[in-house]
Amino acid sequence: MVKICCIGAGYVGGPTMAVIALKCPSIEVVVVDISVNRIAAWNSDQLPIYEPGLDDAVKQCRGKNLFFSTDIEKHVSEADIIFVSVNTPTKTRGLGAGKAADLTYWESAARMIADVSKSDKIVVEKSTVPVKTAEAIEKILTHNSKGINYQILSNPEFLAEGTAMQDLFKPDRVLIGGRETPEGRKAVQALKDVYAHWVPEDRILTTNLWSAELSKLAANAFLAQRISSINAISALCEATGANVSEVAYAVGKDSRIGPKFLNASVGFGGSCFQKDILNLVYISECNGLSVVANYWKQVIQINDYQKNRFVNRVVSSMFNTVSGKKIAVLGFAFKKDTGDTRETPAIDVCKGLLRDKATISIYDPQVTDDQIQRDLATNKFDWDHPVHLQPMSPTAVKQVSIAWDAYEAAKGAHGVCILTEWDEFKELDYRRIYDDMQKPAFVFDGRNVVDPEKLRAIGFIVYAIGKPLDSWLKDLPAVA
Ligand code: NAI
């Protein structure tokens, strides 16, 4: 029986290994993590992450060929294939702070593998890492080797949170990079054999190591770039009277462009896009490619601009001040169908409103109260000016309350901001919400989930990203 061990039981490690275990009954899969709480949650009825379809998959295999454990060394030493799926955040201090990937967790995992291994291993980079990381990992492993043969593969993960299970069951492609040596090719084949249990062969791409590592960064940069492109156009739509949904539809009808990932919004979030682009920027700079670096930097700058623009719209619409006003925030996760709040635009929007002394009441169907309070109390890292951190005042955090539903959040509010596209926000009884709000009642739709005309008919003043402006907003000074 082939034994797989995955180091890192997070958003990637957990679902990915659950699918491998489900599709490969002949393989034993153990997911290990240094976090005792995370492993306990994976072994309980309340999994540590929310992902549609994940509960079912875990329940079907847990205790059979899928295990979650904190006994990292034992399972690493017994495994044939070791996936490393630890977090690779942006460095916040030292060389490359604010851009480079922090490989501390990766390096400590690699050193531990070198320490405990007694037999040959295939080590798979599942985390997103800078190009050439495999070379560094190879050095760590082989310098301590004791005659053990290690093959490093790059197998970046392309799943998207919220649709992780369907992405894993039917991936557009699986990418495997390896050394172009007989041993390297053998290792690539061993990993191909795992995926071949359910992924058609023509969807399993093999490349050299560096292409695989760079492809992941490039794919995320392209995806984020599409969002920033349509968001840049949304600002122009508001200034000219065009409708961003109509523009996106017309643009996306061109088969060279395609219709996906063209929804204008308050901005992208999630743990990956910003971090991976910053990483790309850093690698470009390190290679002397400052023009390339500046090009990709703009994708993040437009994203920050979009979040600021949204806050400015809210404040300017409400007579240039939200001080003492109650704003209901519907949605805090970075997208629907996940409870993940890493880099969610809601953090920046809420902080912007709090700085203007608003009182905010937040409702999200999947994000816990603790998580929201933690996110709002944490200082934002200013990646362009790492030395000027802006602390969040403790009094500002007191201006936040958490509501158990959208109606409660909106009760007595002056304005409602929709910041995540949860389906339930489309179906709310907006008449009831309107009746319970202060007048004039505002809705600021950061995800284009409501029909502005229907809400206007109820009496709301509505701002929707990239849509023709309400006469109320048109008469105000331009927001840039
Ligand atoms: P995560 O933070 O949810 O999980 C990482 C886990 O690794 C944590 O539970 C942590 O305790 C554990 N860990 C860290 N160091 C360890 C060590 N030395 N030994 C054992 N466990 C250790 O991170 P997530 O979101 O799963 O991301 C992992 C990697 O996958 C990152 O590089 C990310 O960029 C990449 N990725 C993430 C995607 C996402 O949608 N979240 C999608 C595709 C790639």
Short mmCIF file of C-alpha atoms and ligand atoms in Angstrom, two decimals:
data_model
loop_
_atom_site.label_atom_id
_atom_site.label_comp_id
_atom_site.label_asym_id
_atom_site.label_seq_id
_atom_site.Cartn_x
_atom_site.Cartn_y
_atom_site.Cartn_z
CA MET A 1 0.00 0.00 0.00
CA VAL A 2 1.32 3.44 -0.96
CA LYS A 3 1.48 5.76 2.04
CA ILE A 4 0.95 9.48 1.68
CA CYS A 5 1.57 12.02 4.41
CA CYS A 6 0.51 15.65 4.03
CA ILE A 7 2.14 18.25 6.27
CA GLY A 8 -0.37 21.07 6.85
CA ALA A 9 -4.05 20.44 7.54
CA GLY A 10 -5.35 23.74 6.20
CA TYR A 11 -7.67 24.90 3.41
CA VAL A 12 -5.53 23.06 0.87
CA GLY A 13 -4.12 20.07 2.76
CA GLY A 14 -7.45 18.97 4.27
CA PRO A 15 -9.72 18.97 1.18
CA THR A 16 -6.97 17.76 -1.20
CA MET A 17 -6.13 14.77 0.94
CA ALA A 18 -9.80 13.97 1.57
CA VAL A 19 -10.29 13.70 -2.20
CA ILE A 20 -7.16 11.58 -2.71
CA ALA A 21 -8.33 9.22 0.07
CA LEU A 22 -11.84 9.06 -1.40
CA LYS A 23 -10.66 8.35 -4.94
CA CYS A 24 -7.79 6.00 -4.02
CA PRO A 25 -9.00 3.41 -1.49
CA SER A 26 -5.70 1.55 -1.88
CA ILE A 27 -3.68 4.51 -0.59
CA GLU A 28 -3.35 5.40 3.09
CA VAL A 29 -3.43 9.14 3.62
CA VAL A 30 -2.42 10.85 6.87
CA VAL A 31 -2.71 14.61 7.29
CA VAL A 32 -0.48 16.01 10.02
CA ASP A 33 -0.24 19.46 11.56
CA ILE A 34 1.52 21.21 14.43
CA SER A 35 -1.81 22.72 15.48
CA VAL A 36 -3.40 20.37 18.02
CA ASN A 37 -6.71 22.25 17.78
CA ARG A 38 -6.88 21.94 14.01
CA ILE A 39 -6.23 18.22 14.09
CA ALA A 40 -8.81 17.77 16.88
CA ALA A 41 -11.35 19.62 14.73
CA TRP A 42 -10.57 17.44 11.69
CA ASN A 43 -11.26 14.42 13.91
CA SER A 44 -14.57 15.88 15.19
CA ASP A 45 -18.01 16.56 13.71
CA GLN A 46 -17.19 20.26 13.37
CA LEU A 47 -14.47 20.44 10.72
CA PRO A 48 -12.10 23.42 11.02
CA ILE A 49 -13.07 24.83 7.61
CA TYR A 50 -16.38 25.24 5.83
CA GLU A 51 -16.39 23.95 2.26
CA PRO A 52 -19.49 22.56 0.51
CA GLY A 53 -19.19 18.76 0.14
CA LEU A 54 -16.16 18.44 2.42
CA ASP A 55 -18.02 16.93 5.40
CA ASP A 56 -19.34 14.07 3.28
CA ALA A 57 -15.96 13.20 1.78
CA VAL A 58 -14.23 13.25 5.17
CA LYS A 59 -16.95 11.15 6.79
CA GLN A 60 -16.68 8.52 4.07
CA CYS A 61 -12.96 7.87 4.52
CA ARG A 62 -11.93 9.05 7.99
CA GLY A 63 -10.72 6.08 10.05
CA LYS A 64 -10.52 3.90 6.90
CA ASN A 65 -7.75 5.28 4.73
CA LEU A 66 -7.80 8.93 5.86
CA PHE A 67 -6.31 9.96 9.20
CA PHE A 68 -5.54 13.25 10.92
CA SER A 69 -2.70 13.29 13.42
CA THR A 70 -0.23 15.45 15.34
CA ASP A 71 2.32 12.64 15.35
CA ILE A 72 4.16 14.31 12.49
CA GLU A 73 7.50 12.53 12.69
CA LYS A 74 6.06 9.01 12.74
CA HIS A 75 3.86 9.55 9.69
CA VAL A 76 6.52 11.44 7.74
CA SER A 77 9.04 8.67 8.34
CA GLU A 78 6.57 6.00 7.20
CA ALA A 79 5.36 7.80 4.04
CA ASP A 80 6.44 7.20 0.45
CA ILE A 81 5.07 10.51 -0.80
CA ILE A 82 5.08 13.62 1.41
CA PHE A 83 2.97 16.60 0.39
CA VAL A 84 3.99 19.87 2.01
CA SER A 85 1.00 22.16 2.25
CA VAL A 86 2.05 24.59 4.94
CA ASN A 87 1.29 28.30 4.84
CA THR A 88 3.63 30.59 2.89
CA PRO A 89 2.57 34.12 3.93
CA THR A 90 4.21 37.37 2.88
CA LYS A 91 7.28 38.26 4.95
CA THR A 92 6.53 41.08 7.35
CA ARG A 93 10.10 41.88 8.42
CA GLY A 94 13.67 41.65 7.22
CA LEU A 95 14.87 41.28 3.64
CA GLY A 96 11.98 41.41 1.17
CA ALA A 97 9.47 42.46 3.88
CA GLY A 98 6.06 43.17 2.39
CA LYS A 99 6.70 41.20 -0.79
CA ALA A 100 8.79 38.05 -0.51
CA ALA A 101 7.22 34.77 0.60
CA ASP A 102 8.04 33.73 4.15
CA LEU A 103 9.36 30.20 3.84
CA THR A 104 9.96 29.66 7.56
CA TYR A 105 7.23 27.00 7.81
CA TRP A 106 8.43 25.29 4.65
CA GLU A 107 12.03 25.21 5.78
CA SER A 108 11.18 23.80 9.19
CA ALA A 109 9.06 21.08 7.51
CA ALA A 110 11.96 20.23 5.15
CA ARG A 111 14.46 20.02 8.02
CA MET A 112 12.11 17.77 9.94
CA ILE A 113 11.71 15.49 6.88
CA ALA A 114 15.51 15.27 6.62
CA ASP A 115 15.79 14.45 10.33
CA VAL A 116 13.23 11.65 10.54
CA SER A 117 13.40 9.95 7.13
CA LYS A 118 14.84 6.46 6.96
CA SER A 119 13.79 5.55 3.40
CA ASP A 120 13.61 7.24 -0.04
CA LYS A 121 10.93 9.93 -0.33
CA ILE A 122 9.09 11.90 -2.93
CA VAL A 123 8.54 15.39 -1.50
CA VAL A 124 5.77 17.34 -3.18
CA GLU A 125 5.48 21.12 -3.03
CA LYS A 126 1.76 21.70 -2.66
CA SER A 127 2.09 25.16 -1.12
CA THR A 128 2.53 28.09 -3.47
CA VAL A 129 6.21 28.95 -3.38
CA PRO A 130 8.64 31.26 -5.19
CA VAL A 131 10.35 29.91 -8.30
CA LYS A 132 13.46 27.93 -7.39
CA THR A 133 12.20 26.91 -3.96
CA ALA A 134 12.62 23.27 -4.96
CA GLU A 135 16.34 23.92 -5.30
CA ALA A 136 16.56 25.26 -1.75
CA ILE A 137 14.49 22.37 -0.42
CA GLU A 138 16.68 19.90 -2.28
CA LYS A 139 19.75 21.43 -0.61
CA ILE A 140 18.23 21.16 2.86
CA LEU A 141 17.23 17.54 2.30
CA THR A 142 20.36 16.31 0.61
CA HIS A 143 22.79 18.06 2.98
CA ASN A 144 21.38 16.00 5.80
CA SER A 145 20.64 12.94 3.72
CA LYS A 146 22.23 9.81 5.24
CA GLY A 147 22.17 8.19 1.78
CA ILE A 148 18.44 8.68 1.30
CA ASN A 149 17.21 9.65 -2.17
CA TYR A 150 14.79 12.58 -2.26
CA GLN A 151 12.88 13.63 -5.34
CA ILE A 152 11.25 17.05 -5.18
CA LEU A 153 8.14 17.66 -7.25
CA SER A 154 6.15 20.83 -7.71
CA ASN A 155 2.42 20.14 -7.76
CA PRO A 156 0.75 23.51 -7.12
CA GLU A 157 -2.89 23.52 -6.13
CA PHE A 158 -5.41 25.43 -8.25
CA LEU A 159 -8.56 24.88 -6.16
CA ALA A 160 -10.65 27.91 -5.25
CA GLU A 161 -12.18 28.17 -1.79
CA GLY A 162 -15.94 27.80 -1.84
CA THR A 163 -15.74 25.35 -4.76
CA ALA A 164 -12.74 23.35 -3.53
CA MET A 165 -14.41 19.95 -3.71
CA GLN A 166 -15.74 20.29 -7.23
CA ASP A 167 -12.41 21.79 -8.33
CA LEU A 168 -10.61 18.78 -6.86
CA PHE A 169 -13.05 16.22 -8.29
CA LYS A 170 -12.92 17.76 -11.78
CA PRO A 171 -9.76 19.84 -12.07
CA ASP A 172 -9.14 21.87 -15.25
CA ARG A 173 -5.62 20.49 -14.98
CA VAL A 174 -3.21 18.91 -12.54
CA LEU A 175 0.30 20.26 -12.91
CA ILE A 176 3.36 18.24 -11.94
CA GLY A 177 6.89 19.58 -12.30
CA GLY A 178 9.94 17.43 -11.72
CA ARG A 179 13.60 17.02 -12.49
CA GLU A 180 14.37 15.88 -16.03
CA THR A 181 16.40 12.88 -14.87
CA PRO A 182 15.42 9.18 -14.83
CA GLU A 183 14.73 9.41 -11.05
CA GLY A 184 12.82 12.67 -11.54
CA ARG A 185 10.66 11.15 -14.28
CA LYS A 186 9.97 8.09 -12.10
CA ALA A 187 8.80 10.36 -9.26
CA VAL A 188 6.57 12.34 -11.63
CA GLN A 189 5.05 9.06 -12.82
CA ALA A 190 4.39 7.93 -9.23
CA LEU A 191 2.43 11.11 -8.55
CA LYS A 192 0.67 10.88 -11.92
CA ASP A 193 -0.45 7.39 -10.91
CA VAL A 194 -2.15 8.81 -7.83
CA TYR A 195 -4.11 11.42 -9.79
CA ALA A 196 -4.86 8.97 -12.61
CA HIS A 197 -7.34 7.27 -10.24
CA TRP A 198 -9.85 9.99 -11.19
CA VAL A 199 -8.26 12.66 -13.41
CA PRO A 200 -8.20 11.98 -17.19
CA GLU A 201 -4.65 11.66 -18.46
CA ASP A 202 -4.88 14.61 -20.84
CA ARG A 203 -5.55 16.85 -17.87
CA ILE A 204 -2.36 15.90 -16.07
CA LEU A 205 0.36 18.21 -17.31
CA THR A 206 4.02 17.61 -16.65
CA THR A 207 6.69 20.31 -16.89
CA ASN A 208 10.07 21.11 -15.47
CA LEU A 209 10.16 22.19 -11.83
CA TRP A 210 10.55 25.90 -12.45
CA SER A 211 7.71 26.08 -14.95
CA ALA A 212 5.36 24.41 -12.48
CA GLU A 213 6.36 26.77 -9.66
CA LEU A 214 6.04 29.86 -11.85
CA SER A 215 2.76 28.72 -13.46
CA LYS A 216 0.97 28.90 -10.12
CA LEU A 217 2.12 32.46 -9.45
CA ALA A 218 1.32 33.44 -13.03
CA ALA A 219 -2.17 31.88 -12.90
CA ASN A 220 -3.08 33.79 -9.73
CA ALA A 221 -1.64 37.00 -11.17
CA PHE A 222 -3.75 36.60 -14.34
CA LEU A 223 -6.91 35.87 -12.34
CA ALA A 224 -6.42 38.85 -10.04
CA GLN A 225 -5.57 41.01 -13.04
CA ARG A 226 -8.96 40.29 -14.61
CA ILE A 227 -10.71 41.44 -11.45
CA SER A 228 -8.62 44.61 -11.24
CA SER A 229 -9.24 45.26 -14.93
CA ILE A 230 -13.02 45.08 -14.61
CA ASN A 231 -12.87 47.05 -11.35
CA ALA A 232 -10.90 49.80 -13.08
CA ILE A 233 -13.59 49.85 -15.77
CA SER A 234 -16.30 49.98 -13.06
CA ALA A 235 -14.97 53.36 -11.90
CA LEU A 236 -15.18 54.62 -15.46
CA CYS A 237 -18.71 53.24 -15.79
CA GLU A 238 -19.84 55.22 -12.76
CA ALA A 239 -18.29 58.36 -14.21
CA THR A 240 -19.88 57.95 -17.63
CA GLY A 241 -23.25 56.27 -17.09
CA ALA A 242 -22.20 52.92 -18.57
CA ASN A 243 -23.27 49.75 -16.75
CA VAL A 244 -20.38 47.48 -15.79
CA SER A 245 -22.49 44.30 -16.05
CA GLU A 246 -23.40 45.17 -19.64
CA VAL A 247 -19.79 46.04 -20.45
CA ALA A 248 -18.48 42.82 -18.86
CA TYR A 249 -21.05 40.76 -20.76
CA ALA A 250 -20.17 42.38 -24.07
CA VAL A 251 -16.43 42.07 -23.46
CA GLY A 252 -16.68 38.48 -22.23
CA LYS A 253 -18.60 37.41 -25.34
CA ASP A 254 -15.31 37.66 -27.22
CA SER A 255 -14.12 34.07 -27.20
CA ARG A 256 -10.53 35.22 -26.81
CA ILE A 257 -11.50 36.87 -23.51
CA GLY A 258 -14.27 34.63 -22.17
CA PRO A 259 -17.02 35.42 -19.66
CA LYS A 260 -15.56 34.18 -16.37
CA PHE A 261 -14.01 36.25 -13.62
CA LEU A 262 -15.37 39.54 -14.92
CA ASN A 263 -17.57 40.51 -11.97
CA ALA A 264 -16.88 43.99 -10.70
CA SER A 265 -16.79 44.16 -6.92
CA VAL A 266 -15.43 45.95 -3.88
CA GLY A 267 -12.15 44.10 -4.56
CA PHE A 268 -10.57 40.69 -4.41
CA GLY A 269 -9.45 39.05 -1.18
CA GLY A 270 -8.35 35.66 0.05
CA SER A 271 -5.03 34.44 1.24
CA CYS A 272 -3.48 33.97 -2.19
CA PHE A 273 -3.94 36.66 -4.83
CA GLN A 274 -2.21 39.56 -3.09
CA LYS A 275 0.49 37.40 -1.54
CA ASP A 276 1.29 35.61 -4.79
CA ILE A 277 1.41 38.81 -6.85
CA LEU A 278 3.68 40.44 -4.27
CA ASN A 279 5.86 37.38 -4.53
CA LEU A 280 5.91 37.73 -8.32
CA VAL A 281 6.78 41.42 -7.95
CA TYR A 282 9.63 40.53 -5.62
CA ILE A 283 11.01 37.83 -7.88
CA SER A 284 10.85 40.22 -10.85
CA GLU A 285 12.69 42.91 -8.87
CA CYS A 286 15.34 40.41 -7.75
CA ASN A 287 15.89 39.55 -11.40
CA GLY A 288 16.30 43.21 -12.35
CA LEU A 289 12.93 43.35 -14.12
CA SER A 290 11.53 46.52 -12.56
CA VAL A 291 9.14 47.23 -15.46
CA VAL A 292 7.61 43.78 -15.06
CA ALA A 293 7.42 44.26 -11.28
CA ASN A 294 5.63 47.61 -11.66
CA TYR A 295 3.16 46.13 -14.12
CA TRP A 296 1.97 43.49 -11.65
CA LYS A 297 2.04 45.91 -8.72
CA GLN A 298 -0.71 47.87 -10.42
CA VAL A 299 -3.08 44.93 -10.02
CA ILE A 300 -2.85 45.33 -6.25
CA GLN A 301 -2.96 49.10 -6.42
CA ILE A 302 -6.25 48.99 -8.32
CA ASN A 303 -7.60 46.58 -5.72
CA ASP A 304 -6.69 48.96 -2.89
CA TYR A 305 -8.13 51.84 -4.90
CA GLN A 306 -11.42 49.98 -5.32
CA LYS A 307 -11.78 49.38 -1.58
CA ASN A 308 -10.99 53.04 -0.80
CA ARG A 309 -13.37 54.21 -3.47
CA PHE A 310 -16.15 52.16 -1.90
CA VAL A 311 -15.56 53.66 1.56
CA ASN A 312 -15.43 57.16 0.05
CA ARG A 313 -18.75 56.53 -1.70
CA VAL A 314 -20.38 55.49 1.56
CA VAL A 315 -19.09 58.49 3.46
CA SER A 316 -19.74 61.08 0.75
CA SER A 317 -23.25 59.78 0.09
CA MET A 318 -24.16 60.06 3.74
CA PHE A 319 -23.57 63.83 3.95
CA ASN A 320 -19.79 63.41 4.16
CA THR A 321 -19.81 61.83 7.58
CA VAL A 322 -20.69 58.49 9.09
CA SER A 323 -19.69 59.54 12.59
CA GLY A 324 -22.13 58.02 15.06
CA LYS A 325 -24.16 56.43 12.27
CA LYS A 326 -24.95 52.75 12.27
CA ILE A 327 -23.82 50.84 9.21
CA ALA A 328 -24.89 47.23 8.72
CA VAL A 329 -22.22 45.11 7.03
CA LEU A 330 -23.63 42.07 5.30
CA GLY A 331 -20.90 39.53 4.64
CA PHE A 332 -17.37 39.45 6.00
CA ALA A 333 -15.81 36.39 4.30
CA PHE A 334 -13.70 37.16 1.24
CA LYS A 335 -16.21 35.31 -0.97
CA LYS A 336 -19.38 33.26 -0.59
CA ASP A 337 -19.39 29.64 0.60
CA THR A 338 -16.32 30.00 2.76
CA GLY A 339 -15.70 31.21 6.29
CA ASP A 340 -12.21 32.38 5.32
CA THR A 341 -11.52 36.05 6.03
CA ARG A 342 -7.87 36.27 5.08
CA GLU A 343 -7.33 39.56 3.17
CA THR A 344 -11.09 40.00 2.83
CA PRO A 345 -11.98 43.48 1.49
CA ALA A 346 -14.48 43.67 4.37
CA ILE A 347 -11.57 44.28 6.76
CA ASP A 348 -10.40 47.37 4.89
CA VAL A 349 -13.93 48.68 4.33
CA CYS A 350 -14.87 48.23 7.99
CA LYS A 351 -11.66 49.88 9.13
CA GLY A 352 -12.28 52.77 6.74
CA LEU A 353 -15.76 53.27 8.18
CA LEU A 354 -14.50 52.94 11.75
CA ARG A 355 -11.86 55.58 11.09
CA ASP A 356 -14.72 57.89 10.17
CA LYS A 357 -16.30 56.91 13.52
CA ALA A 358 -19.18 54.81 12.23
CA THR A 359 -20.78 52.17 14.42
CA ILE A 360 -20.94 48.92 12.54
CA SER A 361 -23.01 45.80 12.95
CA ILE A 362 -21.68 42.81 11.01
CA TYR A 363 -23.47 39.66 9.90
CA ASP A 364 -21.86 36.77 8.04
CA PRO A 365 -23.39 33.28 7.90
CA GLN A 366 -20.04 31.48 8.30
CA VAL A 367 -17.57 33.76 10.04
CA THR A 368 -17.36 33.58 13.84
CA ASP A 369 -17.57 36.64 16.13
CA ASP A 370 -14.07 35.96 17.41
CA GLN A 371 -12.64 35.88 13.92
CA ILE A 372 -14.21 39.22 13.00
CA GLN A 373 -12.98 40.88 16.21
CA ARG A 374 -9.50 39.44 15.67
CA ASP A 375 -9.38 40.62 12.06
CA LEU A 376 -10.45 44.13 12.94
CA ALA A 377 -8.03 44.38 15.86
CA THR A 378 -5.06 43.24 13.77
CA ASN A 379 -2.89 45.92 12.19
CA LYS A 380 -2.84 45.90 8.43
CA PHE A 381 0.58 45.42 6.97
CA ASP A 382 1.34 48.27 4.60
CA TRP A 383 3.31 46.44 1.93
CA ASP A 384 4.49 49.55 0.14
CA HIS A 385 5.63 51.41 3.26
CA PRO A 386 6.51 48.65 5.73
CA VAL A 387 7.70 51.04 8.43
CA HIS A 388 4.47 53.05 8.68
CA LEU A 389 2.03 50.65 10.24
CA GLN A 390 -1.36 52.12 11.07
CA PRO A 391 -2.54 50.84 14.43
CA MET A 392 -6.25 50.25 14.98
CA SER A 393 -7.37 52.09 18.09
CA PRO A 394 -9.00 49.94 20.81
CA THR A 395 -11.98 52.35 20.92
CA ALA A 396 -12.62 51.73 17.22
CA VAL A 397 -12.91 48.01 17.88
CA LYS A 398 -15.61 48.77 20.49
CA GLN A 399 -17.72 50.36 17.75
CA VAL A 400 -18.26 46.92 16.24
CA SER A 401 -21.04 44.49 17.07
CA ILE A 402 -21.89 41.15 15.52
CA ALA A 403 -25.46 40.32 14.52
CA TRP A 404 -27.02 36.87 14.14
CA ASP A 405 -28.89 37.76 10.95
CA ALA A 406 -29.13 40.44 8.30
CA TYR A 407 -32.36 41.92 9.74
CA GLU A 408 -30.82 42.33 13.17
CA ALA A 409 -27.72 43.95 11.65
CA ALA A 410 -29.82 46.43 9.68
CA LYS A 411 -32.23 47.38 12.49
CA GLY A 412 -31.95 51.12 13.10
CA ALA A 413 -29.09 51.42 10.59
CA HIS A 414 -28.52 54.42 8.33
CA GLY A 415 -26.87 52.31 5.65
CA VAL A 416 -26.29 48.72 4.57
CA CYS A 417 -23.05 47.61 2.91
CA ILE A 418 -23.07 44.26 1.11
CA LEU A 419 -19.50 42.98 1.10
CA THR A 420 -19.83 39.24 0.33
CA GLU A 421 -22.02 37.73 -2.41
CA TRP A 422 -23.79 35.17 -0.17
CA ASP A 423 -26.85 33.85 -2.01
CA GLU A 424 -29.09 34.62 0.97
CA PHE A 425 -28.50 38.36 0.48
CA LYS A 426 -30.32 38.15 -2.87
CA GLU A 427 -33.42 36.75 -1.16
CA LEU A 428 -33.70 39.13 1.80
CA ASP A 429 -36.97 40.94 2.47
CA TYR A 430 -35.62 44.40 1.67
CA ARG A 431 -38.99 46.01 2.37
CA ARG A 432 -38.73 44.76 5.97
CA ILE A 433 -35.14 46.00 6.15
CA TYR A 434 -36.15 49.42 4.80
CA ASP A 435 -38.97 49.77 7.31
CA ASP A 436 -36.57 49.13 10.20
CA MET A 437 -33.89 51.58 9.04
CA GLN A 438 -33.28 55.29 9.57
CA LYS A 439 -34.26 57.47 6.62
CA PRO A 440 -32.96 58.21 4.10
CA ALA A 441 -31.94 54.55 3.93
CA PHE A 442 -28.87 53.66 1.88
CA VAL A 443 -27.70 50.40 0.34
CA PHE A 444 -24.12 50.13 -0.90
CA ASP A 445 -23.80 46.94 -2.88
CA GLY A 446 -20.14 45.95 -3.14
CA ARG A 447 -20.92 42.68 -4.95
CA ASN A 448 -23.78 43.59 -7.27
CA VAL A 449 -26.14 41.07 -5.68
CA VAL A 450 -29.29 43.23 -5.47
CA ASP A 451 -31.40 44.73 -8.23
CA PRO A 452 -30.87 48.48 -7.71
CA GLU A 453 -34.15 49.39 -9.43
CA LYS A 454 -36.22 47.14 -7.15
CA LEU A 455 -34.58 48.62 -4.09
CA ARG A 456 -35.03 52.15 -5.38
CA ALA A 457 -38.72 51.39 -5.84
CA ILE A 458 -38.89 50.54 -2.12
CA GLY A 459 -37.31 53.90 -1.29
CA PHE A 460 -33.62 53.08 -0.82
CA ILE A 461 -30.83 55.23 -2.16
CA VAL A 462 -28.69 52.62 -3.88
CA TYR A 463 -25.04 52.56 -4.88
CA ALA A 464 -23.96 49.48 -6.84
CA ILE A 465 -20.40 49.07 -8.13
CA GLY A 466 -20.06 50.21 -11.74
CA LYS A 467 -23.81 50.80 -12.20
CA PRO A 468 -25.48 54.05 -13.28
CA LEU A 469 -25.64 56.34 -10.28
CA ASP A 470 -28.71 57.33 -8.35
CA SER A 471 -29.59 61.00 -8.91
CA TRP A 472 -28.69 61.50 -5.23
CA LEU A 473 -25.12 60.36 -5.85
CA LYS A 474 -24.78 62.08 -9.21
CA ASP A 475 -25.12 65.50 -7.62
CA LEU A 476 -22.26 64.85 -5.17
CA PRO A 477 -18.62 65.69 -5.89
CA ALA A 478 -16.87 62.94 -7.90
CA VAL A 479 -15.28 60.12 -5.90
CA ALA A 480 -11.87 58.95 -7.09
P1 NAI B 1 -3.48 27.21 6.05
O1 NAI B 1 -2.87 28.29 6.88
O2 NAI B 1 -4.96 27.01 6.07
O3 NAI B 1 -2.83 25.80 6.44
C1 NAI B 1 -1.47 25.60 6.65
C2 NAI B 1 -1.31 24.62 7.82
O4 NAI B 1 0.06 24.25 7.91
C3 NAI B 1 -1.68 25.22 9.17
O5 NAI B 1 -2.69 24.42 9.78
C4 NAI B 1 -0.36 25.18 9.98
O6 NAI B 1 -0.57 24.87 11.36
C5 NAI B 1 0.37 24.04 9.28
N1 NAI B 1 1.82 24.08 9.45
C6 NAI B 1 2.67 25.12 9.31
N2 NAI B 1 3.95 24.73 9.53
C7 NAI B 1 3.89 23.40 9.81
C8 NAI B 1 4.89 22.42 10.12
N3 NAI B 1 6.19 22.73 10.14
N4 NAI B 1 4.48 21.16 10.37
C9 NAI B 1 3.17 20.83 10.34
N5 NAI B 1 2.18 21.71 10.04
C10 NAI B 1 2.54 22.98 9.78
O7 NAI B 1 -2.97 27.47 4.57
P2 NAI B 1 -3.71 27.06 3.20
O8 NAI B 1 -4.73 28.06 2.82
O9 NAI B 1 -4.05 25.62 3.25
O10 NAI B 1 -2.50 27.26 2.18
C11 NAI B 1 -1.40 26.38 2.15
C12 NAI B 1 -0.59 26.69 0.91
O11 NAI B 1 -1.38 26.41 -0.26
C13 NAI B 1 -0.14 28.14 0.78
O12 NAI B 1 1.13 28.17 0.19
C14 NAI B 1 -1.15 28.74 -0.17
O13 NAI B 1 -0.62 29.81 -0.90
C15 NAI B 1 -1.45 27.57 -1.09
N6 NAI B 1 -2.76 27.60 -1.72
C16 NAI B 1 -3.86 27.99 -1.02
C17 NAI B 1 -5.11 28.01 -1.62
C18 NAI B 1 -6.32 28.46 -0.87
O14 NAI B 1 -7.35 28.64 -1.51
N7 NAI B 1 -6.27 28.63 0.43
C19 NAI B 1 -5.30 27.57 -3.00
C20 NAI B 1 -4.10 27.11 -3.63
C21 NAI B 1 -2.88 27.15 -3.00
#
